[in-house]
Short mmCIF file of C-alpha atoms and ligand atoms in Angstrom, two decimals:
data_model
loop_
_atom_site.label_atom_id
_atom_site.label_comp_id
_atom_site.label_asym_id
_atom_site.label_seq_id
_atom_site.Cartn_x
_atom_site.Cartn_y
_atom_site.Cartn_z
CA UNK J 3 -34.46 145.73 62.97
CA UNK J 4 -37.36 143.63 65.08
CA UNK J 5 -36.69 142.42 67.82
CA UNK J 6 -38.32 140.01 70.95
CA UNK J 7 -37.86 141.49 74.58
CA UNK J 8 -39.00 139.20 77.24
CA UNK J 9 -38.93 140.46 80.65
CA UNK J 10 -39.51 138.63 83.81
CA UNK J 11 -36.76 140.04 86.56
CA UNK J 12 -40.01 139.64 89.20
CA UNK J 13 -43.53 139.36 89.87
CA UNK J 14 -44.52 140.23 85.72
CA UNK J 15 -43.92 138.29 82.68
CA UNK J 16 -43.78 140.49 79.87
CA UNK J 17 -42.92 140.02 76.10
CA UNK J 18 -42.96 142.96 73.17
CA UNK J 19 -42.10 142.96 69.33
CA UNK J 20 -39.89 146.61 68.95
CA UNK J 21 -38.96 147.30 65.33
CA UNK J 22 -36.48 149.90 64.84
CA UNK J 23 -38.41 151.74 62.38
CA UNK J 24 -41.91 151.49 63.36
CA UNK J 25 -41.91 151.34 67.13
CA UNK J 26 -43.99 149.51 69.74
CA UNK J 27 -45.47 146.58 67.42
CA UNK J 28 -47.66 144.05 70.29
CA UNK J 29 -46.93 144.78 73.99
CA UNK J 30 -48.09 142.16 76.47
CA UNK J 31 -48.15 141.71 80.12
CA UNK J 32 -49.08 139.20 82.78
CA UNK J 33 -49.09 140.80 86.28
CA UNK J 34 -48.57 138.16 88.85
CA UNK J 35 -50.42 140.40 91.98
CA UNK J 36 -53.31 138.09 92.71
CA UNK J 37 -50.93 135.29 93.19
CA UNK J 38 -49.06 137.22 95.26
CA UNK J 39 -51.01 139.22 97.22
CA UNK J 40 -52.15 136.72 99.73
CA UNK J 41 -48.10 136.97 101.09
CA UNK J 42 -48.23 141.05 100.84
CA UNK J 43 -45.42 140.38 99.01
CA UNK J 44 -43.40 138.51 95.74
CA UNK J 45 -42.91 135.35 96.65
CA UNK J 46 -39.78 133.98 94.86
CA UNK J 47 -40.44 130.51 93.77
CA UNK J 48 -44.03 131.02 93.28
CA UNK J 49 -42.86 133.82 90.50
CA UNK J 50 -40.28 131.32 88.74
CA UNK J 51 -43.10 128.78 88.51
CA UNK J 52 -45.97 131.47 86.90
CA UNK J 53 -43.10 132.71 84.64
CA UNK J 54 -42.68 129.04 83.06
CA UNK J 55 -46.29 128.81 82.74
CA UNK J 56 -46.99 132.58 81.02
CA UNK J 57 -44.39 133.20 79.25
CA UNK J 58 -44.40 131.09 76.02
CA UNK J 59 -48.01 131.95 75.02
CA UNK J 60 -47.09 135.78 75.56
CA UNK J 61 -44.53 135.19 73.57
CA UNK J 62 -46.80 133.12 71.10
CA UNK J 63 -49.86 136.05 71.41
CA UNK J 64 -47.15 139.20 70.77
CA UNK J 65 -45.90 137.11 67.96
CA UNK J 66 -49.01 136.89 65.78
CA UNK J 67 -49.77 140.52 66.85
CA UNK J 68 -46.94 142.31 65.58
CA UNK J 69 -47.71 139.66 62.44
CA UNK J 70 -44.86 138.13 60.42
CA UNK J 71 -44.30 135.02 62.58
CA UNK J 72 -40.77 134.71 63.89
CA UNK J 73 -39.10 134.56 60.38
CA UNK J 74 -39.61 138.39 61.29
CA UNK J 75 -38.11 138.90 64.41
CA UNK J 76 -34.23 139.75 63.74
CA UNK J 77 -32.73 139.16 67.05
CA UNK J 78 -34.02 138.58 71.13
CA UNK J 79 -33.14 140.59 74.44
CA UNK J 80 -33.98 139.20 77.64
CA UNK J 81 -33.27 140.51 81.12
CA UNK J 82 -29.96 139.06 82.45
CA UNK J 83 -30.58 141.35 85.50
CA UNK J 84 -30.81 142.18 88.81
CA UNK J 85 -33.91 140.58 90.01
CA UNK J 86 -35.12 137.56 91.14
CA UNK J 87 -32.19 134.12 89.74
CA UNK J 88 -35.26 132.04 89.10
CA UNK J 89 -37.74 134.44 87.68
CA UNK J 90 -34.52 136.15 85.89
CA UNK J 91 -33.13 132.01 84.54
CA UNK J 92 -36.63 131.53 82.98
CA UNK J 93 -37.23 134.61 81.15
CA UNK J 94 -33.02 133.88 79.68
CA UNK J 95 -33.34 130.70 78.88
CA UNK J 96 -36.65 131.22 76.96
CA UNK J 97 -34.85 134.04 75.25
CA UNK J 98 -31.97 132.12 74.57
CA UNK J 99 -33.37 129.03 73.09
CA UNK J 100 -35.55 130.70 70.53
CA UNK J 101 -32.68 133.34 69.76
CA UNK J 102 -30.59 129.40 69.37
CA UNK J 103 -33.38 127.96 67.54
CA UNK J 104 -34.38 130.86 65.32
CA UNK J 105 -30.73 131.51 63.71
CA UNK J 106 -30.68 135.26 65.64
CA UNK J 107 -28.44 137.09 67.91
CA UNK J 108 -29.71 137.24 71.59
CA UNK J 109 -28.69 139.82 74.00
CA UNK J 110 -29.34 139.40 77.60
CA UNK J 111 -30.48 143.47 79.00
CA UNK J 112 -29.88 145.16 82.42
CA UNK J 113 -33.04 145.98 84.02
CA UNK J 114 -33.18 149.63 85.03
CA UNK J 115 -31.50 150.26 81.48
CA UNK J 116 -34.75 149.31 80.27
CA UNK J 117 -36.81 151.40 82.97
CA UNK J 118 -33.80 154.32 81.60
CA UNK J 119 -34.58 154.25 77.58
CA UNK J 120 -38.64 153.33 78.16
CA UNK J 121 -39.20 156.90 77.13
CA UNK J 122 -37.85 156.55 73.89
CA UNK J 123 -40.95 154.49 72.87
CA UNK J 124 -43.10 157.61 73.77
CA UNK J 125 -43.63 160.30 70.78
CA UNK J 126 -41.04 163.23 70.85
CA UNK J 127 -38.89 161.22 72.75
CA UNK J 128 -35.49 162.85 75.14
CA UNK J 129 -32.48 163.15 73.53
CA UNK J 130 -28.58 162.41 74.47
CA UNK J 131 -27.59 164.09 76.99
CA UNK J 132 -30.22 163.71 80.04
CA UNK J 133 -30.65 163.21 83.83
CA UNK J 134 -32.84 160.03 85.07
CA UNK J 135 -34.43 159.59 87.89
CA UNK J 136 -34.89 155.66 88.66
CA UNK J 137 -37.32 154.99 90.31
CA UNK J 138 -38.75 151.47 91.26
CA UNK J 139 -39.08 148.54 94.03
CA UNK J 140 -35.46 147.23 94.05
CA UNK J 141 -34.33 151.06 92.73
CA UNK J 142 -33.36 154.31 93.88
CA UNK J 143 -31.40 156.14 91.72
CA UNK J 144 -30.25 159.59 89.60
CA UNK J 145 -27.92 158.95 86.58
CA UNK J 146 -25.95 161.33 84.56
CA UNK J 147 -26.88 159.51 80.86
CA UNK J 148 -24.72 160.57 78.15
CA UNK J 149 -26.13 157.74 75.53
CA UNK J 150 -27.06 154.04 75.88
CA UNK J 151 -24.56 152.28 78.08
CA UNK J 152 -22.68 155.67 79.31
CA UNK J 153 -24.32 155.63 83.04
CA UNK J 154 -23.16 157.88 85.83
CA UNK J 155 -24.55 156.79 89.02
CA UNK J 156 -24.99 160.54 91.18
CA UNK J 157 -27.02 158.94 93.40
CA UNK J 158 -28.72 156.20 94.76
CA UNK J 159 -30.40 154.85 98.69
CA UNK J 160 -27.78 153.75 101.07
CA UNK J 161 -31.23 151.33 102.56
CA UNK J 162 -34.59 150.85 101.04
CA UNK J 163 -35.54 151.39 97.19
CA UNK J 164 -38.42 154.61 97.19
CA UNK J 165 -41.09 151.78 95.88
CA UNK J 166 -39.97 149.72 98.51
CA UNK J 167 -40.32 151.77 101.31
CA UNK J 168 -44.05 152.67 99.74
CA UNK J 169 -44.43 148.54 99.72
CA UNK J 170 -43.68 148.05 103.89
CA UNK J 171 -46.02 151.40 104.83
CA UNK J 172 -48.60 150.17 102.83
CA UNK J 173 -48.14 146.38 104.56
CA UNK J 174 -48.38 147.65 107.91
CA UNK J 175 -51.02 150.04 106.95
CA UNK J 176 -53.14 146.87 105.76
CA UNK J 177 -53.91 148.13 102.41
CA UNK J 178 -52.11 145.55 100.50
CA UNK J 179 -49.90 144.59 97.53
CA UNK J 180 -48.45 146.31 95.44
CA UNK J 181 -47.73 149.56 98.01
CA UNK J 182 -47.26 152.18 95.44
CA UNK J 183 -51.01 152.22 94.20
CA UNK J 184 -52.69 151.96 97.04
CA UNK J 185 -50.75 154.34 99.18
CA UNK J 186 -51.66 156.65 96.07
CA UNK J 187 -55.23 156.02 96.57
CA UNK J 188 -55.57 155.82 100.31
CA UNK J 189 -53.65 159.12 100.28
CA UNK J 190 -56.60 161.07 98.32
CA UNK J 191 -59.13 161.14 101.72
CA UNK J 192 -56.22 162.06 103.55
CA UNK J 193 -55.32 165.30 106.02
CA UNK J 194 -52.83 167.28 104.62
CA UNK J 195 -52.38 169.07 107.90
CA UNK J 196 -52.25 166.48 110.14
CA UNK J 197 -48.86 164.93 109.98
CA UNK J 198 -45.72 166.29 108.70
CA UNK J 199 -43.17 163.08 108.10
CA UNK J 200 -39.37 164.09 107.75
CA UNK J 201 -37.46 164.56 104.64
CA UNK J 202 -34.62 162.13 105.08
CA UNK J 203 -31.00 162.82 104.09
CA UNK J 204 -32.52 166.71 102.18
CA UNK J 205 -30.69 168.68 105.04
CA UNK J 206 -26.64 167.91 104.15
CA UNK J 207 -25.49 167.98 100.36
CA UNK J 208 -25.15 165.10 98.37
CA UNK J 209 -27.99 163.20 96.11
CA UNK J 210 -27.85 159.59 97.81
CA UNK J 211 -31.04 158.86 99.13
CA UNK J 212 -32.62 157.15 102.67
CA UNK J 213 -35.87 155.24 102.66
CA UNK J 214 -35.98 153.26 105.64
CA UNK J 215 -35.81 155.86 108.39
CA UNK J 216 -39.28 157.12 106.63
CA UNK J 217 -41.02 153.57 106.10
CA UNK J 218 -40.35 153.78 110.58
CA UNK J 219 -41.61 156.89 111.20
CA UNK J 220 -45.08 155.74 108.88
CA UNK J 221 -44.70 152.32 111.61
CA UNK J 222 -43.92 154.69 114.97
CA UNK J 223 -46.91 156.85 113.23
CA UNK J 224 -49.08 154.18 113.05
CA UNK J 225 -48.18 152.31 116.31
CA UNK J 226 -49.29 155.52 118.31
CA UNK J 227 -52.36 155.90 117.03
CA UNK J 228 -55.73 153.83 116.46
CA UNK J 229 -55.74 152.88 113.12
CA UNK J 230 -58.98 153.88 112.31
CA UNK J 231 -59.73 154.57 107.95
CA UNK J 232 -58.96 158.32 108.52
CA UNK J 233 -56.06 157.69 110.89
CA UNK J 234 -54.85 155.05 107.55
CA UNK J 235 -55.26 158.11 105.10
CA UNK J 236 -53.90 160.71 106.62
CA UNK J 237 -50.75 158.62 107.29
CA UNK J 238 -50.84 157.72 103.53
CA UNK J 239 -50.79 161.46 102.67
CA UNK J 240 -47.97 162.16 104.92
CA UNK J 241 -45.83 159.52 103.62
CA UNK J 242 -46.57 160.27 100.04
CA UNK J 243 -45.91 163.83 100.23
CA UNK J 244 -42.53 163.11 102.44
CA UNK J 245 -41.26 160.19 100.06
CA UNK J 246 -42.29 163.08 96.32
CA UNK J 247 -40.74 165.62 98.32
CA UNK J 248 -37.59 163.78 98.69
CA UNK J 249 -37.09 163.02 95.55
CA UNK J 250 -38.26 165.56 94.14
CA UNK J 251 -35.11 167.83 96.86
CA UNK J 252 -32.61 165.29 94.92
CA UNK J 253 -33.85 166.04 91.69
CA UNK J 254 -33.53 169.74 91.81
CA UNK J 255 -29.65 169.79 92.94
CA UNK J 256 -28.89 167.20 90.44
CA UNK J 257 -29.93 169.28 87.62
CA UNK J 258 -28.25 172.45 88.83
CA UNK J 259 -25.36 170.00 89.49
CA UNK J 260 -25.03 168.72 85.87
CA UNK J 261 -26.79 171.49 84.54
CA UNK J 262 -28.55 168.69 82.10
CA UNK J 263 -32.05 170.69 80.17
CA UNK J 264 -33.93 166.92 80.41
CA UNK J 265 -35.30 164.63 82.99
CA UNK J 266 -35.85 161.32 82.26
CA UNK J 267 -37.99 159.28 85.12
CA UNK J 268 -38.93 155.99 85.04
CA UNK J 269 -39.70 153.19 86.99
CA UNK J 270 -42.87 151.62 88.55
CA UNK J 271 -42.84 154.86 90.99
CA UNK J 272 -43.19 157.32 88.25
CA UNK J 273 -46.65 156.04 87.47
CA UNK J 274 -46.89 158.39 91.07
CA UNK J 275 -49.36 161.15 89.95
CA UNK J 276 -48.52 163.29 92.84
CA UNK J 277 -44.65 162.75 92.03
CA UNK J 278 -45.23 163.78 88.06
CA UNK J 279 -47.57 166.74 89.26
CA UNK J 280 -44.63 167.75 91.44
CA UNK J 281 -42.03 167.14 88.90
CA UNK J 282 -44.17 169.53 86.28
CA UNK J 283 -43.66 172.28 88.61
CA UNK J 284 -40.32 171.97 89.26
CA UNK J 285 -39.35 171.54 85.61
CA UNK J 286 -41.06 174.99 84.80
CA UNK J 287 -39.10 176.65 87.48
CA UNK J 288 -35.60 174.88 86.74
CA UNK J 289 -36.32 175.12 82.64
CA UNK J 290 -36.33 171.46 82.31
CA UNK J 291 -38.33 169.41 80.63
CA UNK J 292 -39.35 165.95 82.30
CA UNK J 293 -40.14 163.07 80.44
CA UNK J 294 -41.75 159.90 81.08
CA UNK J 295 -42.88 156.75 79.34
CA UNK J 296 -46.77 155.89 79.80
CA UNK J 297 -47.54 154.59 83.22
CA UNK J 298 -48.35 151.31 81.97
CA UNK J 299 -44.48 151.44 80.47
CA UNK J 300 -43.12 152.38 84.10
CA UNK J 301 -44.07 149.74 85.66
CA UNK J 302 -42.36 146.75 84.50
CA UNK J 303 -42.48 145.60 80.75
CA UNK J 304 -41.79 143.81 78.05
CA UNK J 305 -41.37 146.87 75.51
CA UNK J 306 -37.71 148.71 77.37
CA UNK J 307 -36.77 145.27 76.94
CA UNK J 308 -37.25 145.15 73.74
CA UNK J 309 -35.90 148.42 73.05
CA UNK J 310 -32.90 148.35 75.32
CA UNK J 311 -32.17 144.83 72.65
CA UNK J 312 -32.41 146.63 69.81
CA UNK J 313 -30.49 149.38 70.24
CA UNK J 314 -27.78 147.08 71.34
CA UNK J 315 -27.96 144.79 69.01
CA UNK J 316 -27.73 147.50 66.02
CA UNK J 317 -24.75 148.28 67.83
CA UNK J 318 -23.26 144.40 66.54
CA UNK J 319 -23.64 143.45 70.49
CA UNK J 320 -25.33 139.97 70.95
CA UNK J 321 -24.49 137.09 73.89
CA UNK J 322 -22.56 133.58 72.94
CA UNK J 323 -24.34 130.69 73.11
CA UNK J 324 -24.77 129.79 76.81
CA UNK J 325 -26.15 132.51 79.01
CA UNK J 326 -26.52 133.50 82.54
CA UNK J 327 -28.04 135.70 85.14
CA UNK J 328 -26.99 138.64 87.35
CA UNK J 329 -29.85 138.86 90.28
CA UNK J 330 -27.36 141.78 91.41
CA UNK J 331 -25.86 143.78 88.87
CA UNK J 332 -24.82 147.33 89.64
CA UNK J 333 -25.93 149.93 86.93
CA UNK J 334 -22.42 151.72 86.30
CA UNK J 335 -21.12 148.55 85.23
CA UNK J 336 -22.58 148.91 81.37
CA UNK J 337 -20.58 149.82 78.76
CA UNK J 338 -22.06 150.68 75.84
CA UNK J 339 -23.03 148.34 73.19
CA UNK J 340 -20.06 146.75 72.26
CA UNK J 341 -17.36 147.83 74.35
CA UNK J 342 -15.33 146.22 76.76
CA UNK J 343 -16.46 144.59 79.73
CA UNK J 344 -20.04 143.99 80.41
CA UNK J 345 -20.95 144.11 76.44
CA UNK J 346 -20.80 140.18 75.90
CA UNK J 347 -22.84 138.00 78.32
CA UNK J 348 -23.07 134.55 78.62
CA UNK J 349 -19.67 133.43 77.60
O1 LIG A 425 -40.47 149.05 88.35
P1 LIG A 425 -41.58 148.26 88.51
O2 LIG A 425 -42.80 147.85 87.96
O3 LIG A 425 -40.73 146.98 89.15
C1 LIG A 425 -39.42 147.00 89.87
O4 LIG A 425 -38.71 146.86 88.80
O5 LIG A 425 -39.12 147.01 90.98
O6 LIG A 425 -41.55 148.74 90.40
C2 LIG A 425 -42.32 148.74 90.93
C3 LIG A 425 -42.64 149.50 92.20
C4 LIG A 425 -43.81 148.91 93.92
O7 LIG A 425 -42.55 149.21 94.63
C5 LIG A 425 -44.74 149.77 93.16
O8 LIG A 425 -45.06 149.97 94.62
C6 LIG A 425 -44.49 150.98 92.80
O9 LIG A 425 -43.31 150.47 91.80
N1 LIG A 425 -45.38 151.78 92.30
C7 LIG A 425 -45.60 152.66 92.67
C8 LIG A 425 -46.75 153.04 91.97
N2 LIG A 425 -47.11 152.22 90.78
C9 LIG A 425 -45.89 151.25 91.46
N3 LIG A 425 -45.25 153.95 93.72
C10 LIG A 425 -46.03 154.88 93.81
N4 LIG A 425 -47.07 155.13 93.43
C11 LIG A 425 -47.74 154.35 91.75
N5 LIG A 425 -48.86 154.70 91.45
ZN1 LIG A 426 -38.62 147.36 87.45
#
């Protein structure tokens, strides 16, 4: 089965073609970073308008690159949520309309399910069951994954997502947007001995996270010092060290609790080099193997939506001719393809 995937949940316009036998045939992304950088964060209305401009040409391009035109497409998958309502509506409307015109089925995908399944786009993919750490700009969660649509969320952030904390800390340090890569770059010149930031919620049992206190700690440290380039680098180092360490402590706990031998890490923060390095050490000690998508498939992309759509369409799931979006949509509401609540979309 060959599926066109469309992603427009936030500030990246993504389109891709995935084939269940031949793998990823084409994948393109248009990033809106330049558009939003003057504002220090995503402006929802601007994001939606830019998706309108960029999506159709991007879809044409991946169809050309995949070869065979739209006649070879067996189904269309689009991101149904969670995300920005106006941005989601652009992808959902185009995805649904193309499927209708081509007389093919369409399916609305949960954005975090896309992230969670993205490592399966790589050679030597993980097999079920596994533990998943999903770390993006909007979410931080640990899920016990038994199969497609079988997700038990065993830990999540009670306030800010870890990516959001990276973005806010970068902003207060004057490092620009998006904050994750900016903090990581600034931290390279930081002095590991100068500041030590807290590891929130690690001193009590449980798998939930909290990152807003860490961001406040960074803000207070910045306020109490002259923000010269050296101090900015030292704060960036201490923040990244604490954020990564906190994720690591909870992963170790979750691996021991679930007994899983595989850990899947996905979402934008999964592209972080320090996180990958330290998870390598953790996996050696815990005897668990870690799976990531390549960095460009860690952040938002159409390929993960095409893959998730393919797995659901192959199992017979499809949406009605109407469509809707779910700006707020908890991962635990999902069900296996074709089974009960959450399986039919847009009815
Ligand atoms: O998954 P994603 O592309 O979009 C959402 O679904 O939110 O994640 C974006 C988040 C942003 O907060 C960004 O700052 C963060 O991922 N990020 C990183 C890195 N690259 C992106 N955080 C830390 N280190 C990175 N290298
Ligand atoms: Zn994402």
